[in-house]
mmCIF file of C-alpha atoms in Angstrom:
data_model
loop_
_atom_site.group_PDB
_atom_site.id
_atom_site.type_symbol
_atom_site.label_atom_id
_atom_site.label_comp_id
_atom_site.label_asym_id
_atom_site.label_seq_id
_atom_site.Cartn_x
_atom_site.Cartn_y
_atom_site.Cartn_z
ATOM 1 C CA MET A 1 -0.110 -0.129 0.349
ATOM 2 C CA LEU A 2 2.805 2.549 0.872
ATOM 3 C CA ALA A 3 5.022 1.560 -2.332
ATOM 4 C CA ALA A 4 1.838 2.035 -4.469
ATOM 5 C CA LYS A 5 1.213 5.500 -2.859
ATOM 6 C CA ILE A 6 5.114 6.388 -3.510
ATOM 7 C CA PHE A 7 4.683 5.793 -7.451
ATOM 8 C CA SER A 8 2.027 7.591 -7.439
ATOM 9 C CA CYS A 9 3.348 10.916 -6.174
ATOM 10 C CA GLY A 10 5.813 10.549 -9.198
ATOM 11 C CA LEU A 11 8.577 10.444 -7.019
ATOM 12 C CA VAL A 12 10.536 8.717 -9.593
ATOM 13 C CA GLY A 13 10.475 11.376 -11.972
ATOM 14 C CA ARG A 14 11.397 14.149 -9.718
ATOM 15 C CA ALA A 15 14.934 11.948 -8.966
ATOM 16 C CA LYS A 16 17.204 14.328 -10.883
ATOM 17 C CA SER A 17 20.722 12.718 -9.508
ATOM 18 C CA PRO A 18 22.074 9.730 -9.297
ATOM 19 C CA LEU A 19 22.423 10.221 -5.305
ATOM 20 C CA ALA A 20 18.727 11.150 -4.951
ATOM 21 C CA SER A 21 18.088 7.811 -6.589
ATOM 22 C CA ILE A 22 19.929 5.609 -4.475
ATOM 23 C CA ILE A 23 18.385 7.549 -1.629
ATOM 24 C CA PHE A 24 14.900 7.426 -3.212
ATOM 25 C CA PHE A 25 15.277 3.511 -3.368
ATOM 26 C CA ALA A 26 16.840 2.899 -0.226
ATOM 27 C CA VAL A 27 13.302 4.737 1.167
ATOM 28 C CA LEU A 28 11.736 2.478 -0.574
ATOM 29 C CA MET A 29 12.851 -0.616 0.130
ATOM 30 C CA ILE A 30 12.556 0.358 3.869
ATOM 31 C CA PHE A 31 8.892 0.927 3.217
ATOM 32 C CA MET A 32 8.620 -2.317 1.185
ATOM 33 C CA LEU A 33 9.953 -4.300 4.509
ATOM 34 C CA VAL A 34 7.906 -2.758 6.889
ATOM 35 C CA ASN A 35 4.582 -2.965 5.309
ATOM 36 C CA SER A 36 5.790 -7.005 4.857
ATOM 37 C CA ILE A 37 6.161 -7.378 8.711
ATOM 38 C CA VAL A 38 3.194 -5.838 9.303
ATOM 39 C CA SER A 39 1.411 -7.657 6.820
ATOM 40 C CA ASN A 40 2.716 -11.099 8.337
ATOM 41 C CA THR A 41 2.209 -10.081 11.909
ATOM 42 C CA SER A 42 -1.623 -9.163 11.000
ATOM 43 C CA LEU A 43 -2.186 -12.218 9.468
ATOM 44 C CA GLU A 44 -0.439 -14.594 12.181
ATOM 45 C CA PRO A 45 -3.863 -15.217 14.064
ATOM 46 C CA VAL A 46 -5.606 -16.022 11.462
ATOM 47 C CA GLY A 47 -2.914 -18.715 10.703
ATOM 48 C CA PHE A 48 -3.388 -20.040 13.958
ATOM 49 C CA THR A 49 -7.139 -20.215 14.081
ATOM 50 C CA ARG A 50 -6.907 -22.385 10.699
ATOM 51 C CA LYS A 51 -4.239 -24.985 12.477
ATOM 52 C CA GLU A 52 -6.275 -25.234 15.286
ATOM 53 C CA ASP A 53 -9.749 -26.382 13.301
ATOM 54 C CA SER A 54 -7.031 -28.211 11.283
ATOM 55 C CA GLN A 55 -6.521 -30.215 14.386
ATOM 56 C CA ALA A 56 -10.214 -30.343 15.546
ATOM 57 C CA LEU A 57 -10.948 -31.601 12.259
ATOM 58 C CA GLN A 58 -8.579 -34.475 12.628
ATOM 59 C CA THR A 59 -9.388 -35.303 15.891
ATOM 60 C CA LEU A 60 -13.276 -35.694 14.488
ATOM 61 C CA GLU A 61 -12.111 -37.900 11.948
ATOM 62 C CA VAL A 62 -10.553 -40.120 14.381
ATOM 63 C CA VAL A 63 -13.760 -40.318 16.273
ATOM 64 C CA ARG A 64 -15.310 -41.338 13.424
ATOM 65 C CA LYS A 65 -13.100 -43.800 12.091
ATOM 66 C CA THR A 66 -13.291 -45.390 15.875
ATOM 67 C CA SER A 67 -16.922 -44.844 16.149
ATOM 68 C CA SER A 68 -17.462 -49.081 15.225
ATOM 69 C CA ASP A 69 -15.356 -50.002 18.278
ATOM 70 C CA VAL A 70 -16.509 -47.712 20.801
ATOM 71 C CA VAL A 71 -19.510 -48.220 23.043
ATOM 72 C CA VAL A 72 -21.554 -45.110 23.204
ATOM 73 C CA LEU A 73 -21.618 -44.497 27.559
ATOM 74 C CA PRO A 74 -22.305 -41.577 29.785
ATOM 75 C CA LEU A 75 -19.270 -39.744 29.972
ATOM 76 C CA PRO A 76 -16.777 -39.673 31.700
ATOM 77 C CA LEU A 77 -16.132 -43.265 32.916
ATOM 78 C CA THR A 78 -13.598 -44.577 34.988
ATOM 79 C CA VAL A 79 -13.243 -48.293 35.173
ATOM 80 C CA SER A 80 -12.270 -50.300 38.223
ATOM 81 C CA THR A 81 -9.792 -53.283 36.611
ATOM 82 C CA GLN A 82 -10.263 -55.247 39.952
ATOM 83 C CA ASN A 83 -14.127 -55.239 40.068
ATOM 84 C CA LYS A 84 -14.720 -54.687 36.511
ATOM 85 C CA ILE A 85 -17.362 -52.176 37.312
ATOM 86 C CA ILE A 86 -18.290 -49.160 34.919
ATOM 87 C CA GLU A 87 -19.052 -46.082 37.871
ATOM 88 C CA ALA A 88 -19.794 -42.523 37.004
ATOM 89 C CA ASP A 89 -16.882 -39.938 37.686
ATOM 90 C CA ASN A 90 -17.879 -36.347 38.075
ATOM 91 C CA GLU A 91 -14.217 -35.267 37.645
ATOM 92 C CA HIS A 92 -13.452 -34.134 34.051
ATOM 93 C CA ARG A 93 -16.793 -34.279 32.955
ATOM 94 C CA ASP A 94 -16.475 -32.537 29.356
ATOM 95 C CA SER A 95 -13.262 -34.260 28.233
ATOM 96 C CA LEU A 96 -13.353 -36.253 25.792
ATOM 97 C CA ALA A 97 -10.158 -36.812 25.351
ATOM 98 C CA SER A 98 -9.876 -38.299 28.840
ATOM 99 C CA SER A 99 -12.638 -40.714 28.447
ATOM 100 C CA LEU A 100 -11.462 -41.976 25.256
ATOM 101 C CA SER A 101 -7.467 -42.523 26.846
ATOM 102 C CA VAL A 102 -9.461 -44.185 29.532
ATOM 103 C CA ARG A 103 -11.477 -46.590 27.238
ATOM 104 C CA LYS A 104 -8.236 -47.260 24.960
ATOM 105 C CA GLU A 105 -6.464 -48.273 28.278
ATOM 106 C CA HIS A 106 -8.721 -50.627 29.945
ATOM 107 C CA GLY A 107 -10.511 -51.964 26.384
ATOM 108 C CA VAL A 108 -13.994 -50.575 27.322
ATOM 109 C CA GLY A 109 -16.141 -50.693 24.471
ATOM 110 C CA LYS A 110 -14.226 -53.669 22.728
ATOM 111 C CA PHE A 111 -16.656 -56.771 22.678
ATOM 112 C CA ARG A 112 -14.054 -59.032 21.317
ATOM 113 C CA ARG A 113 -12.949 -59.715 24.981
ATOM 114 C CA LYS A 114 -12.216 -63.630 25.335
ATOM 115 C CA LEU A 115 -13.913 -63.971 28.825
ATOM 116 C CA PRO A 116 -13.790 -67.645 30.477
ATOM 117 C CA GLU A 117 -17.406 -67.751 30.457
ATOM 118 C CA TYR A 118 -17.426 -68.319 26.590
ATOM 119 C CA GLY A 119 -16.728 -71.769 26.790
ATOM 120 C CA ILE A 120 -20.020 -72.290 27.215
ATOM 121 C CA PHE A 121 -21.159 -70.875 24.142
ATOM 122 C CA LYS A 122 -19.171 -74.114 22.430
ATOM 123 C CA SER A 123 -21.116 -76.670 20.898
ATOM 124 C CA ASP A 124 -19.313 -80.100 20.528
ATOM 125 C CA ASP A 125 -20.052 -83.710 20.384
ATOM 126 C CA LEU A 126 -20.732 -84.004 24.066
ATOM 127 C CA THR A 127 -23.478 -80.737 24.161
ATOM 128 C CA LYS A 128 -25.216 -82.175 20.795
ATOM 129 C CA LYS A 129 -26.085 -85.350 22.928
ATOM 130 C CA PHE A 130 -27.748 -82.849 25.369
ATOM 131 C CA HIS A 131 -31.556 -83.170 24.474
ATOM 132 C CA GLY A 132 -31.555 -86.792 24.269
ATOM 133 C CA ARG A 133 -29.972 -86.527 28.157
ATOM 134 C CA VAL A 134 -32.584 -84.457 28.962
ATOM 135 C CA LEU A 135 -35.307 -86.854 27.879
ATOM 136 C CA GLY A 136 -33.635 -89.694 28.797
ATOM 137 C CA PHE A 137 -33.206 -88.681 32.445
ATOM 138 C CA PHE A 138 -36.181 -87.417 32.926
ATOM 139 C CA ASN A 139 -37.936 -90.324 31.392
ATOM 140 C CA ASN A 140 -37.438 -92.242 34.524
ATOM 141 C CA GLY A 141 -40.233 -92.287 36.907
ATOM 142 C CA CYS A 142 -39.370 -89.182 38.577
ATOM 143 C CA GLU A 143 -41.793 -87.562 41.125
ATOM 144 C CA VAL A 144 -40.579 -84.008 40.336
ATOM 145 C CA HIS A 145 -38.158 -82.273 37.754
ATOM 146 C CA PHE A 146 -35.516 -80.319 39.299
ATOM 147 C CA PHE A 147 -32.952 -78.338 37.403
ATOM 148 C CA MET A 148 -30.099 -76.178 38.923
ATOM 149 C CA THR A 149 -26.839 -74.250 36.989
ATOM 150 C CA TRP A 150 -23.509 -74.157 37.886
ATOM 151 C CA ILE A 151 -21.402 -72.197 35.276
ATOM 152 C CA SER A 152 -18.347 -71.950 37.868
ATOM 153 C CA LYS A 153 -15.308 -74.218 38.135
ATOM 154 C CA VAL A 154 -16.045 -77.505 39.501
ATOM 155 C CA GLU A 155 -13.505 -76.848 42.451
ATOM 156 C CA SER A 156 -16.076 -74.499 43.489
ATOM 157 C CA PHE A 157 -18.780 -76.734 44.199
ATOM 158 C CA ARG A 158 -18.117 -77.149 47.869
ATOM 159 C CA ARG A 159 -20.149 -78.493 50.799
ATOM 160 C CA ARG A 160 -22.504 -75.513 50.439
ATOM 161 C CA GLU A 161 -23.723 -76.684 47.258
ATOM 162 C CA THR A 162 -23.951 -80.385 47.972
ATOM 163 C CA MET A 163 -25.909 -79.814 51.153
ATOM 164 C CA ALA A 164 -28.463 -77.924 48.603
ATOM 165 C CA VAL A 165 -28.778 -80.873 46.578
ATOM 166 C CA GLU A 166 -29.231 -83.273 49.574
ATOM 167 C CA SER A 167 -31.905 -81.321 50.526
ATOM 168 C CA VAL A 168 -33.606 -81.599 47.415
ATOM 169 C CA PHE A 169 -33.785 -85.342 47.887
ATOM 170 C CA LYS A 170 -34.046 -85.489 51.465
ATOM 171 C CA SER A 171 -37.927 -83.710 50.787
ATOM 172 C CA HIS A 172 -38.173 -85.244 47.250
ATOM 173 C CA PRO A 173 -36.653 -89.109 47.455
ATOM 174 C CA ASN A 174 -38.151 -89.789 43.899
ATOM 175 C CA GLY A 175 -37.240 -86.394 42.077
ATOM 176 C CA CYS A 176 -34.981 -86.295 39.433
ATOM 177 C CA LEU A 177 -32.425 -83.424 39.517
ATOM 178 C CA MET A 178 -30.623 -82.243 36.523
ATOM 179 C CA ILE A 179 -27.553 -80.048 37.247
ATOM 180 C CA LEU A 180 -26.789 -78.001 34.030
ATOM 181 C CA SER A 181 -23.109 -77.681 33.671
ATOM 182 C CA ARG A 182 -20.020 -78.187 31.441
ATOM 183 C CA THR A 183 -17.317 -78.362 34.161
ATOM 184 C CA MET A 184 -19.509 -80.624 36.909
ATOM 185 C CA ASP A 185 -20.085 -82.852 33.528
ATOM 186 C CA SER A 186 -16.567 -84.408 33.988
ATOM 187 C CA VAL A 187 -14.942 -87.083 35.915
ATOM 188 C CA ARG A 188 -14.533 -84.495 39.091
ATOM 189 C CA GLY A 189 -17.880 -83.522 39.415
ATOM 190 C CA TYR A 190 -19.085 -87.409 38.787
ATOM 191 C CA ARG A 191 -17.116 -88.466 41.908
ATOM 192 C CA ILE A 192 -19.003 -85.475 44.015
ATOM 193 C CA LEU A 193 -22.101 -86.532 43.043
ATOM 194 C CA LYS A 194 -21.444 -90.300 43.300
ATOM 195 C CA PRO A 195 -22.150 -90.626 47.005
ATOM 196 C CA LEU A 196 -25.554 -89.482 46.427
ATOM 197 C CA LEU A 197 -26.105 -91.995 43.295
ATOM 198 C CA ASP A 198 -24.768 -94.831 45.435
ATOM 199 C CA ARG A 199 -28.027 -94.146 47.622
ATOM 200 C CA GLY A 200 -29.929 -94.710 44.373
ATOM 201 C CA PHE A 201 -30.876 -90.786 44.175
ATOM 202 C CA LYS A 202 -31.697 -89.891 40.644
ATOM 203 C CA VAL A 203 -29.173 -86.807 40.124
ATOM 204 C CA ALA A 204 -26.657 -85.752 36.948
ATOM 205 C CA ALA A 205 -24.480 -83.138 35.596
ATOM 206 C CA VAL A 206 -25.181 -82.571 32.050
ATOM 207 C CA ALA A 207 -23.200 -80.230 29.651
ATOM 208 C CA PRO A 208 -25.864 -77.907 27.892
ATOM 209 C CA ASP A 209 -26.534 -76.856 24.575
ATOM 210 C CA PHE A 210 -26.489 -73.160 24.430
ATOM 211 C CA PRO A 211 -27.422 -72.935 20.656
ATOM 212 C CA PHE A 212 -30.213 -75.572 20.714
ATOM 213 C CA LEU A 213 -31.661 -74.132 23.819
ATOM 214 C CA VAL A 214 -31.712 -70.658 22.301
ATOM 215 C CA ASN A 215 -33.570 -71.744 18.940
ATOM 216 C CA ASN A 216 -36.507 -70.451 18.087
ATOM 217 C CA THR A 217 -36.591 -68.075 21.195
ATOM 218 C CA PRO A 218 -36.285 -64.173 21.415
ATOM 219 C CA ALA A 219 -32.808 -64.712 22.839
ATOM 220 C CA GLU A 220 -31.438 -66.503 19.978
ATOM 221 C CA ALA A 221 -30.610 -63.217 18.250
ATOM 222 C CA TRP A 222 -29.117 -62.044 21.727
ATOM 223 C CA PHE A 223 -26.752 -65.141 21.783
ATOM 224 C CA ASN A 224 -25.547 -64.618 18.288
ATOM 225 C CA GLU A 225 -24.370 -61.117 18.894
ATOM 226 C CA MET A 226 -22.868 -62.087 21.982
ATOM 227 C CA LYS A 227 -21.041 -64.906 20.398
ATOM 228 C CA SER A 228 -19.841 -63.074 17.661
ATOM 229 C CA GLY A 229 -18.484 -60.200 19.716
ATOM 230 C CA LYS A 230 -20.970 -57.587 18.779
ATOM 231 C CA LYS A 231 -22.872 -57.195 21.960
ATOM 232 C CA ASP A 232 -20.872 -55.912 25.341
ATOM 233 C CA PRO A 233 -21.018 -58.397 28.314
ATOM 234 C CA GLY A 234 -20.711 -55.518 30.606
ATOM 235 C CA GLY A 235 -18.943 -55.552 33.804
ATOM 236 C CA ILE A 236 -20.603 -57.879 35.903
ATOM 237 C CA PRO A 237 -19.444 -61.728 35.460
ATOM 238 C CA LEU A 238 -20.952 -63.047 32.199
ATOM 239 C CA ALA A 239 -21.713 -66.650 33.918
ATOM 240 C CA GLN A 240 -24.594 -64.683 36.221
ATOM 241 C CA ASN A 241 -26.296 -63.825 33.377
ATOM 242 C CA LEU A 242 -25.691 -67.042 31.142
ATOM 243 C CA SER A 243 -27.548 -68.390 34.685
ATOM 244 C CA ASN A 244 -30.483 -65.721 34.463
ATOM 245 C CA LEU A 245 -31.118 -67.086 30.580
ATOM 246 C CA MET A 246 -30.693 -70.644 30.951
ATOM 247 C CA ARG A 247 -33.131 -71.207 33.761
ATOM 248 C CA LEU A 248 -35.583 -69.570 31.879
ATOM 249 C CA LEU A 249 -34.414 -71.462 28.630
ATOM 250 C CA VAL A 250 -34.388 -74.894 30.008
ATOM 251 C CA LEU A 251 -38.068 -74.526 31.783
ATOM 252 C CA HIS A 252 -39.584 -73.248 28.519
ATOM 253 C CA LYS A 253 -37.945 -76.436 26.835
ATOM 254 C CA TYR A 254 -38.792 -78.693 29.445
ATOM 255 C CA GLY A 255 -40.848 -77.390 32.550
ATOM 256 C CA GLY A 256 -39.970 -78.407 35.789
ATOM 257 C CA VAL A 257 -38.337 -76.422 39.265
ATOM 258 C CA TYR A 258 -35.738 -74.452 39.046
ATOM 259 C CA LEU A 259 -33.583 -73.893 42.013
ATOM 260 C CA ASP A 260 -30.381 -71.590 43.045
ATOM 261 C CA THR A 261 -27.327 -73.771 44.587
ATOM 262 C CA ASP A 262 -27.561 -71.755 47.667
ATOM 263 C CA PHE A 263 -31.566 -72.674 48.156
ATOM 264 C CA MET A 264 -31.859 -75.445 51.160
ATOM 265 C CA VAL A 265 -35.317 -77.327 50.471
ATOM 266 C CA LEU A 266 -37.206 -77.879 53.762
ATOM 267 C CA LYS A 267 -40.237 -79.396 51.991
ATOM 268 C CA SER A 268 -41.943 -80.967 49.134
ATOM 269 C CA PHE A 269 -42.998 -78.943 45.970
ATOM 270 C CA LYS A 270 -45.233 -81.214 44.437
ATOM 271 C CA GLY A 271 -48.265 -79.125 44.830
ATOM 272 C CA LEU A 272 -46.774 -76.095 43.111
ATOM 273 C CA LYS A 273 -47.499 -75.357 39.850
ATOM 274 C CA ASN A 274 -46.333 -72.262 38.010
ATOM 275 C CA THR A 275 -44.927 -70.358 40.545
ATOM 276 C CA ILE A 276 -42.752 -67.614 41.303
ATOM 277 C CA GLY A 277 -41.814 -66.157 44.896
ATOM 278 C CA ALA A 278 -41.666 -62.407 46.119
ATOM 279 C CA GLN A 279 -38.851 -61.312 47.694
ATOM 280 C CA SER A 280 -40.647 -58.483 49.765
ATOM 281 C CA MET A 281 -43.525 -56.734 50.223
ATOM 282 C CA ASP A 282 -45.162 -53.574 51.391
ATOM 283 C CA GLY A 283 -45.991 -53.562 55.173
ATOM 284 C CA VAL A 284 -48.953 -51.889 54.581
ATOM 285 C CA SER A 285 -50.653 -53.151 51.416
ATOM 286 C CA LYS A 286 -49.524 -56.422 51.516
ATOM 287 C CA ASN A 287 -48.647 -56.025 47.793
ATOM 288 C CA TRP A 288 -45.145 -57.751 46.404
ATOM 289 C CA THR A 289 -42.738 -54.971 45.784
ATOM 290 C CA ARG A 290 -39.717 -57.408 44.239
ATOM 291 C CA LEU A 291 -39.744 -60.734 42.844
ATOM 292 C CA ASN A 292 -36.727 -62.816 42.583
ATOM 293 C CA ASN A 293 -35.515 -65.994 39.790
ATOM 294 C CA ALA A 294 -33.962 -68.251 42.608
ATOM 295 C CA VAL A 295 -37.073 -70.304 42.712
ATOM 296 C CA LEU A 296 -39.030 -71.110 39.934
ATOM 297 C CA VAL A 297 -42.143 -73.529 39.327
ATOM 298 C CA PHE A 298 -43.351 -73.176 35.662
ATOM 299 C CA ASP A 299 -44.763 -76.005 32.763
ATOM 300 C CA MET A 300 -42.927 -76.329 29.626
ATOM 301 C CA ASN A 301 -43.718 -73.130 27.317
ATOM 302 C CA HIS A 302 -45.700 -71.191 29.693
ATOM 303 C CA PRO A 303 -46.127 -67.580 28.519
ATOM 304 C CA LEU A 304 -44.738 -66.026 31.040
ATOM 305 C CA LEU A 305 -41.462 -67.582 30.602
ATOM 306 C CA PHE A 306 -41.428 -66.291 26.905
ATOM 307 C CA LYS A 307 -42.076 -63.213 28.206
ATOM 308 C CA PHE A 308 -39.184 -63.759 30.591
ATOM 309 C CA ILE A 309 -36.911 -64.784 27.665
ATOM 310 C CA LYS A 310 -38.124 -62.106 25.773
ATOM 311 C CA GLU A 311 -37.574 -59.167 27.901
ATOM 312 C CA PHE A 312 -33.842 -60.471 28.681
ATOM 313 C CA ALA A 313 -32.970 -60.195 25.406
ATOM 314 C CA LEU A 314 -34.321 -56.897 24.774
ATOM 315 C CA THR A 315 -33.137 -55.120 27.780
ATOM 316 C CA PHE A 316 -30.053 -56.794 28.513
ATOM 317 C CA ASP A 317 -27.915 -54.719 30.583
ATOM 318 C CA GLY A 318 -24.421 -56.218 31.606
ATOM 319 C CA ASN A 319 -23.443 -53.232 34.027
ATOM 320 C CA LYS A 320 -26.426 -53.316 36.320
ATOM 321 C CA TRP A 321 -26.783 -55.980 38.857
ATOM 322 C CA GLY A 322 -29.998 -58.216 39.281
ATOM 323 C CA HIS A 323 -31.140 -55.992 35.906
ATOM 324 C CA ASN A 324 -31.527 -59.106 33.547
ATOM 325 C CA GLY A 325 -32.488 -61.161 36.807
ATOM 326 C CA PRO A 326 -34.420 -60.290 39.939
ATOM 327 C CA TYR A 327 -35.294 -57.243 38.365
ATOM 328 C CA MET A 328 -36.219 -58.488 34.752
ATOM 329 C CA VAL A 329 -39.025 -60.748 36.571
ATOM 330 C CA SER A 330 -40.277 -58.222 38.416
ATOM 331 C CA ARG A 331 -40.683 -55.841 35.359
ATOM 332 C CA VAL A 332 -42.362 -58.296 33.192
ATOM 333 C CA VAL A 333 -44.620 -59.329 35.943
ATOM 334 C CA ARG A 334 -45.759 -55.905 37.193
ATOM 335 C CA ARG A 335 -46.911 -55.590 33.120
ATOM 336 C CA VAL A 336 -49.221 -58.841 32.709
ATOM 337 C CA GLU A 337 -50.200 -59.740 36.568
ATOM 338 C CA GLY A 338 -54.185 -59.781 35.836
ATOM 339 C CA ARG A 339 -54.150 -59.740 32.130
ATOM 340 C CA ALA A 340 -56.155 -62.913 30.554
ATOM 341 C CA GLY A 341 -53.560 -66.054 29.510
ATOM 342 C CA TYR A 342 -50.967 -65.962 32.308
ATOM 343 C CA ASN A 343 -52.130 -68.191 34.963
ATOM 344 C CA PHE A 344 -49.379 -68.002 37.883
ATOM 345 C CA THR A 345 -48.880 -67.909 41.483
ATOM 346 C CA ILE A 346 -46.975 -65.333 43.261
ATOM 347 C CA LEU A 347 -46.284 -66.941 46.919
ATOM 348 C CA PRO A 348 -45.132 -64.203 49.614
ATOM 349 C CA PRO A 349 -41.675 -63.909 50.942
ATOM 350 C CA MET A 350 -42.224 -66.655 53.526
ATOM 351 C CA ALA A 351 -42.312 -69.470 50.837
ATOM 352 C CA PHE A 352 -39.111 -68.820 49.665
ATOM 353 C CA TYR A 353 -37.057 -65.904 50.939
ATOM 354 C CA PRO A 354 -38.208 -66.065 54.641
ATOM 355 C CA VAL A 355 -35.062 -64.035 55.548
ATOM 356 C CA ASP A 356 -33.686 -60.916 53.772
ATOM 357 C CA TRP A 357 -29.893 -60.844 52.641
ATOM 358 C CA ILE A 358 -29.218 -58.190 55.342
ATOM 359 C CA LYS A 359 -30.543 -60.381 58.206
ATOM 360 C CA ILE A 360 -29.110 -63.826 56.748
ATOM 361 C CA GLY A 361 -26.359 -63.863 58.947
ATOM 362 C CA SER A 362 -28.304 -64.306 62.512
ATOM 363 C CA LEU A 363 -29.320 -67.888 61.136
ATOM 364 C CA PHE A 364 -25.894 -68.902 60.994
ATOM 365 C CA LYS A 365 -25.060 -68.084 64.891
ATOM 366 C CA ALA A 366 -25.142 -70.213 67.421
ATOM 367 C CA PRO A 367 -27.534 -68.948 70.840
ATOM 368 C CA ARG A 368 -25.186 -67.433 73.598
ATOM 369 C CA ASP A 369 -27.939 -67.747 76.427
ATOM 370 C CA ARG A 370 -31.623 -68.793 77.235
ATOM 371 C CA ALA A 371 -33.350 -66.343 75.266
ATOM 372 C CA GLY A 372 -31.067 -67.065 72.391
ATOM 373 C CA SER A 373 -32.030 -70.885 72.473
ATOM 374 C CA ARG A 374 -36.068 -70.028 72.606
ATOM 375 C CA TRP A 375 -35.396 -67.650 69.431
ATOM 376 C CA VAL A 376 -33.671 -70.570 67.450
ATOM 377 C CA GLU A 377 -36.096 -73.260 68.245
ATOM 378 C CA ALA A 378 -39.028 -70.690 67.501
ATOM 379 C CA LYS A 379 -37.309 -69.854 63.825
ATOM 380 C CA VAL A 380 -37.112 -73.520 63.215
ATOM 381 C CA GLN A 381 -40.431 -74.342 63.795
ATOM 382 C CA GLN A 382 -41.495 -71.365 61.640
ATOM 383 C CA LEU A 383 -39.671 -72.133 58.793
ATOM 384 C CA LYS A 384 -40.131 -75.713 59.007
ATOM 385 C CA GLY A 385 -43.732 -75.048 59.098
ATOM 386 C CA LYS A 386 -44.380 -71.748 56.442
ATOM 387 C CA THR A 387 -41.704 -71.916 53.993
ATOM 388 C CA TYR A 388 -40.609 -74.422 51.010
ATOM 389 C CA GLY A 389 -37.103 -73.756 51.638
ATOM 390 C CA VAL A 390 -34.375 -70.805 52.867
ATOM 391 C CA HIS A 391 -32.053 -69.022 50.107
ATOM 392 C CA LEU A 392 -29.061 -68.518 51.500
ATOM 393 C CA TRP A 393 -28.102 -65.612 49.690
ATOM 394 C CA ASN A 394 -24.631 -66.973 49.386
ATOM 395 C CA ARG A 395 -23.116 -63.733 48.145
ATOM 396 C CA GLN A 396 -23.391 -62.632 51.867
ATOM 397 C CA SER A 397 -23.062 -65.889 53.586
ATOM 398 C CA SER A 398 -20.793 -67.935 51.960
ATOM 399 C CA LYS A 399 -17.893 -67.238 53.871
ATOM 400 C CA LEU A 400 -20.167 -67.723 57.507
ATOM 401 C CA GLN A 401 -19.290 -70.379 59.316
ATOM 402 C CA VAL A 402 -22.522 -73.036 60.325
ATOM 403 C CA GLN A 403 -22.018 -72.627 64.022
ATOM 404 C CA GLU A 404 -23.548 -75.720 66.432
ATOM 405 C CA GLY A 405 -26.799 -75.062 67.723
ATOM 406 C CA SER A 406 -27.739 -72.387 65.255
ATOM 407 C CA VAL A 407 -30.710 -72.129 62.886
ATOM 408 C CA MET A 408 -29.028 -73.483 60.089
ATOM 409 C CA GLY A 409 -27.196 -76.240 62.143
ATOM 410 C CA ARG A 410 -30.497 -77.281 63.284
ATOM 411 C CA LEU A 411 -31.867 -77.181 59.404
ATOM 412 C CA MET A 412 -29.193 -78.636 57.948
ATOM 413 C CA SER A 413 -28.807 -81.770 60.324
ATOM 414 C CA GLU A 414 -32.571 -82.228 59.943
ATOM 415 C CA HIS A 415 -32.783 -81.919 55.777
ATOM 416 C CA CYS A 416 -29.013 -83.615 54.699
ATOM 417 C CA VAL A 417 -28.840 -87.023 53.292
ATOM 418 C CA LEU A 418 -25.214 -87.694 53.541
ATOM 419 C CA CYS A 419 -25.090 -85.864 56.803
ATOM 420 C CA LYS A 420 -21.368 -85.166 56.102
ATOM 421 C CA ASN A 421 -19.575 -82.393 57.868
ATOM 422 C CA VAL A 422 -22.366 -79.801 58.350
ATOM 423 C CA TYR A 423 -20.484 -77.366 60.334
ATOM 424 C CA THR A 424 -17.892 -77.087 57.567
ATOM 425 C CA SER A 425 -20.356 -75.557 55.004
#
């Protein structure tokens, strides 16, 4: 701009001597240099902004490229690698980079994680015999058909679980119990059950065929997505949710009674039909507030079982404890209760859950005085008279010692079959 003005003023024409010309061109060069510096200085912020925009676009492109491998979860997240639990974190709430780095470090959102529980998805020569083994086992004059599931290691099937199995046969000597378990369907599993087999009780551990069980059910698509790694199993152990589903599938296919392995039977289930138990009730209205799926009694192809399976598949969340189990059956029953075509019975907590999980420890303690002894006697008589069995809430009680003279000590002694090591469970 300044150089143009100089030329327009005709200064060149006025330069008559060589000295004047030299001075003129020196002044011209100085003005041009100053003009260039000013121009670059004024343009620098524009250049910097474009650079930031470029980086932002690159960041956006990275997010787009990785979107297929990232789970859409509330941000931000912190991951506990010890407990595999995803928790909300108020710190760095708006920091996308922080959240992405956490996900990258811990593998959150990458569904193709190799979990030990995935072994149950396998179909081999053993599992392909599942259907035939089930039909052959129960076609044997069984008074009541019982199922349990065991997806843990065979070494974890200890005295507490064996006591639950014994209690089934104490009240149902002509009943049949099938434990759905790949690990228990082994030489070591057979040895655990052999003392009961030697006494003539009908018990077997059978490796389940999951593809067969989910076939033509609402859970088939869920199973295929989970198996292929397209669905997130979540932070809760997958075995727990597989057990939640398997009990529904096996009852849907065959009918019968499902029991958790931490449930001690006190009297016969023979008179029960299409029954689910309430875990809690409102003290005033006496209406149930939560159901539980630790005990289920249903005919095959019952419409409520179909609804349970459908709800499990459509609303599965592997990061919320109980969402696919007790809370799931509660949601479904609340929607269908009273509707035509759904004939089932809801029993009060005393039937299957007479003691809340918070208070279960009281049943394991021996009385310290005469008043304590009277309480134990009264509680034992109450349970034996009004309940079908006691859910032991193993998550809370598994490490508790059964003390001699306690309620549990009394019940185990009276409802065992082998009756060995009652106080070491």
